[in-house]
XYZ file of C-alpha atoms in Angstrom:
584
model
C 3.759 -163.173 -82.510
C 4.636 -166.012 -81.564
C 8.456 -165.649 -82.496
C 10.574 -163.681 -80.697
C 11.099 -159.584 -81.629
C 14.421 -157.959 -81.984
C 14.717 -154.645 -80.190
C 15.798 -152.793 -83.222
C 12.421 -154.243 -84.981
C 10.696 -153.378 -81.174
C 11.555 -149.314 -82.092
C 11.054 -149.544 -85.703
C 7.406 -148.951 -85.664
C 4.714 -149.816 -84.129
C 2.489 -153.083 -84.825
C -0.934 -153.251 -84.599
C -3.416 -156.801 -84.319
C -7.099 -156.334 -85.517
C -9.404 -157.820 -83.444
C -13.266 -158.500 -84.025
C -15.045 -160.548 -82.075
C -18.666 -162.257 -83.409
C -21.692 -161.328 -81.334
C -24.069 -162.062 -84.256
C -25.551 -165.603 -82.261
C -25.743 -164.439 -78.042
C -25.826 -168.076 -77.004
C -23.420 -169.206 -79.283
C -19.168 -169.704 -79.136
C -17.306 -166.396 -79.889
C -15.866 -166.439 -83.351
C -12.957 -164.125 -84.223
C -13.842 -161.330 -86.801
C -12.174 -158.048 -88.323
C -12.230 -154.800 -86.441
C -11.038 -151.693 -85.632
C -9.925 -151.567 -82.531
C -5.349 -151.430 -82.682
C -3.292 -152.350 -79.456
C 0.132 -150.945 -79.591
C 2.463 -153.352 -79.456
C 5.600 -150.933 -79.901
C 7.132 -148.170 -77.790
C 8.341 -145.055 -79.838
C 12.403 -145.389 -79.171
C 13.983 -143.546 -76.887
C 15.640 -140.162 -76.756
C 19.039 -139.079 -76.237
C 20.461 -137.642 -73.445
C 21.152 -134.742 -74.496
C 18.129 -134.564 -76.544
C 16.056 -134.601 -73.262
C 18.067 -131.312 -71.829
C 17.558 -129.394 -75.327
C 13.657 -130.301 -74.747
C 14.227 -128.999 -71.340
C 15.937 -125.795 -72.003
C 13.334 -125.494 -74.474
C 10.426 -125.939 -72.255
C 11.456 -123.734 -69.981
C 12.244 -120.927 -72.633
C 8.250 -121.055 -73.276
C 6.657 -121.440 -70.277
C 9.195 -118.366 -69.209
C 7.645 -116.665 -71.825
C 4.137 -117.776 -71.415
C 4.752 -116.982 -67.902
C 5.451 -113.350 -68.628
C 2.846 -112.578 -71.383
C 0.089 -113.994 -68.740
C 1.551 -111.720 -65.956
C 2.226 -109.047 -68.236
C -1.759 -108.982 -69.516
C -2.976 -108.167 -65.924
C -3.453 -104.575 -66.861
C -5.687 -103.571 -63.114
C -3.656 -105.794 -60.448
C 0.308 -105.418 -59.864
C 1.154 -108.691 -60.128
C 4.623 -110.396 -58.741
C 6.093 -114.306 -59.650
C 9.603 -114.877 -57.676
C 10.836 -119.010 -57.660
C 12.513 -120.774 -54.310
C 15.211 -119.404 -54.836
C 13.986 -115.657 -53.745
C 14.416 -114.321 -57.176
C 11.999 -112.136 -59.323
C 11.001 -114.034 -62.219
C 7.961 -111.926 -63.522
C 6.552 -108.174 -62.649
C 3.420 -106.689 -64.388
C 3.926 -102.928 -65.471
C 1.480 -101.785 -62.957
C 3.835 -103.324 -60.192
C 6.929 -101.550 -62.132
C 4.932 -98.172 -61.826
C 4.453 -98.188 -58.312
C 7.670 -99.914 -57.368
C 10.362 -99.241 -60.582
C 12.936 -101.202 -58.727
C 11.283 -104.775 -58.639
C 11.846 -106.257 -62.052
C 12.544 -109.458 -62.859
C 16.003 -111.411 -62.429
C 16.244 -108.979 -59.270
C 16.542 -110.638 -55.784
C 12.858 -109.860 -54.396
C 14.628 -109.333 -50.554
C 17.031 -106.580 -52.435
C 14.269 -104.673 -53.732
C 10.610 -105.085 -52.216
C 9.748 -103.508 -49.107
C 10.372 -104.863 -45.585
C 7.163 -105.597 -45.041
C 6.738 -107.611 -48.186
C 9.899 -109.343 -48.005
C 9.117 -109.974 -44.368
C 5.985 -111.348 -45.578
C 7.218 -113.386 -48.641
C 9.863 -114.927 -45.951
C 8.116 -115.974 -43.796
C 5.253 -117.668 -46.244
C 2.596 -115.325 -44.626
C -0.323 -115.208 -47.574
C -1.791 -111.888 -46.779
C 0.057 -109.052 -45.966
C -0.593 -105.326 -45.859
C 2.408 -102.502 -46.152
C 3.480 -98.786 -47.868
C 4.814 -98.494 -51.283
C 5.726 -95.439 -52.574
C 2.704 -93.116 -51.504
C -0.058 -95.891 -51.981
C -1.731 -97.723 -49.550
C -1.324 -101.544 -50.507
C -2.571 -105.327 -49.609
C -0.850 -108.086 -50.919
C -2.259 -111.454 -51.441
C 0.163 -114.980 -52.155
C -1.005 -117.494 -54.230
C 1.456 -120.552 -55.013
C 2.464 -121.884 -58.607
C 3.856 -125.609 -59.649
C 7.853 -125.331 -59.867
C 8.111 -123.956 -56.312
C 7.242 -120.557 -57.695
C 4.566 -118.398 -56.128
C 2.848 -115.138 -57.130
C 1.820 -111.818 -54.930
C -0.973 -109.512 -56.139
C -0.694 -106.743 -54.633
C -3.302 -104.300 -55.045
C -4.239 -100.536 -54.746
C -5.863 -99.314 -50.955
C -5.318 -95.631 -50.405
C -8.465 -94.635 -51.694
C -10.827 -96.922 -49.435
C -8.053 -96.679 -46.198
C -8.379 -92.900 -46.243
C -11.881 -93.395 -46.748
C -12.417 -95.398 -43.777
C -9.844 -93.316 -41.765
C -12.015 -90.414 -42.643
C -14.936 -91.789 -41.301
C -13.588 -92.691 -38.205
C -11.481 -89.545 -37.900
C -15.107 -87.459 -38.311
C -16.980 -90.086 -36.415
C -14.817 -89.373 -33.163
C -15.105 -85.520 -34.083
C -18.816 -86.053 -33.808
C -18.419 -88.564 -30.689
C -16.054 -85.106 -29.208
C -18.685 -82.001 -29.977
C -22.017 -83.697 -28.714
C -19.905 -84.767 -25.181
C -18.538 -80.831 -25.324
C -21.937 -79.623 -26.057
C -23.697 -81.652 -23.109
C -20.625 -80.709 -20.693
C -21.287 -76.618 -21.762
C -24.792 -76.585 -21.402
C -24.722 -78.235 -18.687
C -23.888 -75.678 -16.431
C -25.452 -71.627 -16.457
C -22.677 -70.387 -14.517
C -19.699 -68.864 -16.655
C -17.344 -69.773 -15.087
C -18.404 -73.291 -15.012
C -18.447 -73.188 -18.954
C -15.172 -70.675 -20.010
C -13.183 -73.587 -17.322
C -14.669 -76.539 -19.459
C -14.284 -74.930 -22.465
C -10.585 -74.367 -21.776
C -10.770 -78.496 -20.240
C -11.898 -80.113 -23.321
C -10.537 -78.144 -26.363
C -7.009 -79.642 -24.568
C -8.197 -83.135 -23.848
C -8.776 -83.277 -27.537
C -7.672 -80.478 -29.613
C -4.126 -79.127 -28.892
C -1.477 -80.128 -25.652
C -2.685 -76.522 -24.021
C -5.830 -74.157 -24.505
C -6.392 -70.743 -23.038
C -9.576 -69.063 -23.199
C -9.222 -65.309 -23.250
C -12.251 -63.599 -21.908
C -12.737 -59.621 -22.751
C -11.276 -57.133 -20.413
C -12.137 -56.079 -17.271
C -11.457 -53.164 -15.727
C -8.286 -53.348 -18.222
C -7.549 -56.854 -17.595
C -7.531 -60.477 -19.311
C -8.813 -62.730 -17.442
C -6.825 -65.740 -18.709
C -8.002 -70.414 -17.791
C -5.416 -72.582 -18.456
C -5.352 -75.924 -19.386
C -3.096 -78.710 -20.068
C -3.717 -82.178 -21.940
C -3.159 -84.617 -18.659
C -3.118 -81.808 -15.925
C -6.249 -81.681 -13.459
C -7.527 -78.347 -12.891
C -7.036 -75.354 -14.533
C -4.919 -71.721 -14.067
C -6.892 -68.624 -13.960
C -5.845 -65.172 -13.406
C -6.150 -62.180 -14.626
C -3.840 -59.516 -15.814
C -3.355 -56.509 -16.709
C -1.580 -57.057 -19.928
C -1.449 -56.091 -23.977
C -3.289 -58.992 -26.420
C -2.125 -57.002 -28.879
C 1.319 -58.827 -28.050
C -0.741 -62.428 -29.451
C -1.344 -61.580 -33.481
C -5.093 -62.027 -33.803
C -6.132 -62.138 -30.354
C -6.796 -58.541 -30.496
C -9.508 -58.842 -33.569
C -10.783 -61.795 -31.630
C -11.852 -60.335 -28.709
C -13.582 -57.792 -30.243
C -15.492 -60.204 -31.921
C -15.049 -58.528 -35.291
C -15.447 -61.123 -38.318
C -11.788 -62.320 -38.195
C -10.129 -64.267 -40.587
C -9.927 -68.311 -40.278
C -8.199 -69.230 -36.904
C -4.926 -67.878 -37.456
C -1.554 -69.737 -37.485
C 1.713 -67.437 -35.281
C 4.960 -67.715 -34.585
C 5.294 -69.136 -31.297
C 8.496 -67.222 -30.588
C 6.100 -64.504 -30.539
C 3.756 -65.994 -27.344
C 4.118 -63.895 -24.589
C 4.920 -65.948 -21.257
C 1.898 -64.641 -19.601
C -0.032 -66.385 -22.474
C 1.403 -69.952 -21.866
C 0.768 -72.530 -18.718
C 3.017 -72.738 -15.597
C 5.568 -75.220 -16.874
C 4.223 -75.919 -20.446
C 7.731 -74.664 -21.646
C 7.924 -73.186 -25.301
C 4.989 -74.342 -27.561
C 6.115 -75.330 -31.904
C 2.674 -74.424 -33.271
C -0.089 -72.102 -31.787
C -3.794 -70.992 -33.034
C -5.907 -68.458 -32.226
C -9.941 -68.565 -33.061
C -12.975 -66.487 -31.815
C -15.094 -67.702 -29.672
C -18.047 -66.072 -30.729
C -21.474 -65.029 -28.375
C -24.670 -64.428 -29.879
C -24.136 -61.170 -30.582
C -21.027 -60.069 -27.919
C -17.682 -61.515 -28.300
C -17.492 -63.873 -25.794
C -13.657 -64.048 -25.705
C -10.871 -65.976 -27.487
C -9.567 -69.763 -27.498
C -5.811 -69.995 -28.032
C -4.459 -73.239 -29.087
C -0.682 -75.072 -27.977
C 1.380 -77.736 -29.102
C 4.740 -79.034 -27.735
C 4.788 -81.303 -30.764
C 4.161 -82.127 -33.945
C 3.833 -79.262 -37.011
C 1.241 -76.883 -37.270
C -2.439 -76.737 -37.414
C -3.888 -78.335 -40.820
C -6.696 -77.161 -42.458
C -9.248 -79.745 -41.257
C -7.801 -79.360 -37.444
C -8.567 -75.439 -37.893
C -12.101 -75.885 -39.349
C -13.121 -78.219 -36.080
C -11.748 -75.699 -33.898
C -13.973 -73.212 -35.322
C -16.809 -75.464 -34.837
C -15.670 -76.574 -31.161
C -15.116 -72.772 -30.557
C -18.866 -71.338 -32.106
C -20.424 -73.934 -29.138
C -18.203 -73.063 -26.728
C -18.780 -69.295 -26.986
C -22.180 -69.611 -27.428
C -22.270 -71.346 -24.650
C -20.443 -69.112 -22.731
C -21.901 -66.353 -23.585
C -25.779 -67.952 -22.854
C -24.490 -68.228 -19.333
C -23.288 -64.705 -19.067
C -26.949 -63.490 -21.071
C -28.512 -65.836 -18.112
C -26.220 -64.836 -15.326
C -27.295 -61.174 -16.078
C -30.176 -61.435 -16.368
C -31.067 -63.569 -13.378
C -29.035 -60.519 -12.026
C -31.938 -58.112 -12.916
C -34.410 -60.827 -11.652
C -33.297 -60.327 -7.793
C -33.544 -56.434 -7.742
C -36.682 -56.435 -9.666
C -37.723 -59.087 -7.513
C -35.881 -57.300 -4.097
C -38.626 -54.323 -4.838
C -41.700 -56.004 -6.144
C -41.575 -58.532 -2.914
C -43.811 -57.444 -0.062
C -40.988 -55.638 1.714
C -40.217 -55.955 5.861
C -43.018 -53.533 8.115
C -41.709 -50.760 9.293
C -42.365 -50.130 13.363
C -45.624 -48.225 13.875
C -45.779 -46.046 17.341
C -48.206 -47.622 19.902
C -48.521 -50.371 17.410
C -47.391 -54.311 16.846
C -47.951 -55.378 13.097
C -46.962 -58.358 11.810
C -46.481 -59.924 8.286
C -46.729 -63.221 6.148
C -46.420 -63.097 2.146
C -46.552 -66.576 0.416
C -46.490 -66.420 -3.484
C -48.608 -68.728 -5.788
C -45.045 -69.611 -7.567
C -42.182 -70.359 -4.907
C -39.483 -70.578 -7.346
C -40.637 -66.696 -8.285
C -41.342 -65.455 -5.163
C -43.207 -62.237 -6.823
C -47.337 -62.427 -7.595
C -50.089 -60.096 -7.282
C -50.420 -59.830 -3.035
C -49.019 -57.170 -1.735
C -48.787 -55.623 1.699
C -46.836 -52.407 2.516
C -47.312 -49.807 5.611
C -46.722 -46.019 5.756
C -45.949 -44.734 8.898
C -47.327 -41.406 9.761
C -44.948 -38.138 9.413
C -46.291 -36.460 13.148
C -46.171 -38.303 16.322
C -49.739 -38.261 16.735
C -50.794 -38.957 13.247
C -52.631 -41.976 11.537
C -50.102 -43.932 10.035
C -51.632 -46.252 6.825
C -51.075 -50.150 6.219
C -52.353 -51.246 3.175
C -52.853 -55.440 1.608
C -53.628 -55.528 -1.624
C -54.247 -58.418 -4.389
C -54.205 -57.359 -8.324
C -56.235 -60.440 -10.799
C -53.888 -62.674 -12.184
C -50.621 -64.358 -10.895
C -46.659 -63.833 -11.147
C -44.838 -61.966 -13.086
C -47.010 -59.433 -14.437
C -49.398 -59.129 -11.472
C -46.070 -57.881 -9.972
C -45.704 -55.369 -12.064
C -48.702 -53.745 -11.675
C -48.393 -54.749 -8.070
C -45.147 -52.201 -8.649
C -47.603 -49.844 -10.324
C -49.727 -50.066 -7.548
C -47.262 -49.572 -4.671
C -45.583 -46.653 -5.906
C -48.929 -44.632 -6.718
C -50.467 -45.274 -3.357
C -47.024 -43.875 -2.078
C -47.547 -40.622 -3.477
C -51.363 -40.507 -3.167
C -51.001 -41.414 0.687
C -48.581 -36.968 0.805
C -51.343 -35.822 -0.700
C -55.316 -37.287 0.353
C -55.702 -38.755 3.645
C -59.515 -39.651 2.725
C -59.801 -43.668 2.167
C -63.137 -42.674 -0.587
C -60.712 -40.307 -2.668
C -57.467 -41.750 -2.500
C -59.104 -44.910 -4.029
C -60.894 -43.502 -6.283
C -57.380 -40.976 -7.703
C -56.264 -44.907 -7.508
C -58.831 -46.152 -9.448
C -58.124 -43.044 -12.751
C -54.326 -44.053 -12.288
C -55.033 -47.370 -12.827
C -57.982 -47.127 -15.580
C -55.316 -44.745 -17.802
C -52.774 -47.399 -18.183
C -51.895 -50.095 -20.777
C -52.658 -53.186 -17.507
C -55.804 -54.853 -18.434
C -56.576 -55.520 -14.583
C -57.705 -54.653 -12.027
C -57.087 -54.923 -8.207
C -58.296 -55.576 -4.023
C -57.423 -53.912 -1.852
C -57.733 -52.751 2.187
C -56.321 -49.379 3.649
C -56.527 -49.444 7.681
C -55.865 -46.005 9.232
C -54.301 -46.109 12.780
C -53.819 -44.081 15.383
C -52.501 -44.731 19.288
C -54.964 -42.874 21.223
C -52.805 -43.520 24.189
C -53.270 -46.249 27.232
C -52.881 -48.975 24.629
C -55.031 -48.258 23.241
C -55.549 -48.164 19.172
C -58.085 -46.214 16.358
C -58.155 -48.250 13.292
C -60.366 -46.763 9.761
C -60.479 -49.955 7.384
C -61.780 -49.690 3.573
C -62.118 -51.967 1.887
C -62.232 -51.925 -2.186
C -63.632 -55.119 -3.651
C -61.373 -56.390 -0.787
C -62.162 -59.701 1.538
C -63.288 -57.615 5.351
C -60.948 -57.516 7.567
C -61.327 -59.447 11.247
C -61.491 -58.238 14.800
C -60.826 -60.281 17.484
C -61.953 -58.933 20.792
C -60.104 -59.970 24.445
C -63.715 -61.970 24.669
C -62.422 -63.997 21.635
C -65.534 -62.531 19.982
C -64.513 -62.095 15.976
C -65.996 -59.232 14.145
C -65.943 -58.857 10.673
C -66.128 -55.065 9.718
C -68.293 -53.479 8.276
C -66.612 -52.050 5.180
C -66.889 -53.086 1.636
C -66.097 -51.531 -2.041
C -66.068 -51.650 -5.192
C -62.928 -53.460 -7.670
C -60.094 -51.035 -8.404
C -59.351 -50.573 -11.914
C -62.364 -52.002 -13.124
C -65.326 -49.600 -13.543
C -64.668 -45.895 -13.416
C -66.741 -44.131 -10.438
C -65.561 -46.283 -7.408
C -67.641 -46.405 -4.206
C -66.653 -47.417 -0.940
C -67.718 -47.357 2.869
C -65.144 -46.991 5.423
C -65.706 -48.735 9.045
C -63.934 -47.248 12.325
C -63.551 -48.814 15.521
C -60.984 -49.201 18.454
C -59.055 -51.911 19.462
C -58.266 -52.227 23.299
C -55.205 -53.633 24.796
C -54.626 -57.265 23.565
C -56.484 -56.816 20.817
C -55.852 -57.624 16.754
C -57.428 -57.084 14.188
C -56.487 -59.114 10.899
C -55.676 -57.870 7.283
C -55.880 -61.054 4.586
C -56.264 -62.048 0.904
C -58.737 -64.213 -0.903
C -55.358 -66.495 -1.567
C -56.729 -67.610 2.392
C -60.685 -68.386 2.638
C -59.944 -70.357 -1.265
C -57.325 -72.267 -0.294
C -58.201 -75.414 -1.371
C -58.282 -78.911 0.561
C -59.751 -81.119 2.842
C -60.448 -84.358 2.296
C -61.843 -84.505 -1.519
C -58.539 -81.529 -2.091
C -61.832 -79.326 -3.750
C -63.578 -77.591 -0.586
C -62.264 -74.387 0.168
C -60.765 -73.140 3.955
C -63.729 -70.870 3.457
C -64.600 -67.388 5.940
C -66.059 -69.492 8.954
C -63.220 -71.375 9.248
C -61.110 -68.997 9.077
C -62.857 -66.963 12.005
C -62.686 -70.459 14.056
C -58.617 -70.585 13.530
C -58.609 -66.552 14.219
C -60.628 -67.047 17.431
C -58.198 -69.858 18.533
C -55.817 -67.064 18.830
C -57.189 -64.916 21.555
C -54.822 -63.034 24.065
C -51.769 -64.057 21.219
C -49.263 -61.542 19.665
C -49.803 -60.592 16.623
C -46.772 -61.919 15.167
C -48.498 -65.787 16.426
C -51.948 -64.772 15.477
C -50.209 -64.273 11.944
C -48.476 -67.649 12.089
C -51.366 -69.384 13.386
C -53.592 -68.142 9.957
C -50.786 -69.181 7.945
C -50.037 -72.562 9.527
C -53.344 -73.606 9.359
C -53.865 -72.749 5.941
C -50.596 -74.395 5.190
C -51.460 -77.676 6.228
C -55.552 -77.672 4.197
C -53.492 -77.105 1.146
C -51.374 -80.159 1.820
C -49.277 -79.123 -1.005
C -51.464 -77.880 -3.361
C -51.112 -75.802 -5.886
C -53.273 -72.332 -4.763
C -53.441 -68.691 -4.917
C -50.864 -65.249 -3.289
C -51.624 -65.678 0.486
C -50.589 -62.297 1.851
C -51.385 -61.996 5.861
C -51.209 -58.571 7.970
C -51.900 -58.162 11.497
C -52.258 -54.613 13.176
C -52.695 -54.707 17.296
C -52.422 -53.128 20.018
C -49.381 -52.492 21.634
C -47.374 -55.788 23.165
C -43.984 -54.143 24.015
C -42.523 -54.949 20.903
C -42.747 -54.775 16.775
C -41.182 -58.169 15.005
C -41.497 -58.124 11.816
C -41.672 -62.024 10.101
């Protein structure tokens, strides 16, 4: 090591110096000893430039083969590798099956989809786009030597599922909104209008609701998306001009919604200024046993309605048809009920010659308007004959009681023509009620009214299980008519007594139902209005017209109730003449 080595000797072969340290005496001096450590004191000879280039080329070829082998070994993910110049260096079979133009050696920008080319040029890490029929997500990864790889994943199914879920969610929300809107009204016209507007807003560019013909006329309700309001008209046209419309209107189980030739859509079907549709769909509006009509959907742009759109239109049409049908049924029933109510309500009291008459009726259920209390007047056939006033109370409340009330009124109207004696009349009525299926009874009071001249009126009063009438004299005294009797329709034998009296001018007789005396109120809300309070109220009406008497008693009873629940209340006043008869 002490002399200088020649350059040739330096690169001839390595020279090693072995050194061993003696550590047998930790405290003594270190002494060299043989050891196995080797120190390189020479370098390998350098290669020539040609050798270096050949080695680099060989390494590059080996690297390319390894890279391609590595990329091609990936069979579940599409992989593409390009260099800094944008040349594709390696692809695997997966990406080739997606895009055959993407092959090694070609320029990426000339063969890849535009979205991938843009992402590659901008250095974007992730990108999304279409590749053939697939939806693809691409992720970039940097590699040594200026190379980078794109890993592409097929997300077609995932995106399709997500799109279907969003579409289903949107349709469910629409159906919920549509149901709420359609069921918010029981008016048929409102339901039809809502159907047309909802369909135009979501299912098509325009919608027409066609309801079954009325007097040979089709009623059309047209709506256009984005246009406020609807167009309504009734036309004498032939529905056969629109294929599928007659079947839908007939309510026969037609085939699924039908796509017709837009050219065959007649002008009367189209909304104003809508233009010619490119696609038209007819679907029935099924009702509850009765067809509610048909729904016609139209598009100005786009292709025909898809299978999914047809199915969705059917679902909406089923809900709309049910709502329209229910509203029509409700309207018809309400109209029938109103007619029946008019027949079952106590009538306007007709005039009785030489007598003042007034009446008042308040049902227990204000919304129903009918109940178990009733009254009626039957004027005499002859000028000097006896007229009849009746006030009664059927056991129960509401519609069932009102039905029996109507039957009693009709029966009395017929019986009084053949029987004038009150007791025999009540006996005949009792037999009639016992022979019905109604397990109900009634109470009533009959008043025979005969003018005597000079302002006097003779009264014959007979009760059947009913509170006795009150007579208000001009002196202010209140008398209870001396009549009583058994319930009507409860037992086979009827017993009753008749009381006769004469009303002097200015005197009155009050017929009332037990809804007055049994009205609960007062401080506790449980105290009856009672007979004594009623007599006191009547006594305070001395000198009043009979209309004022009835009104005052009703007012005091109403104040006593203070909006509490109550039974039916009926009042009829009969008085000596005071000039004219006023009916309330």
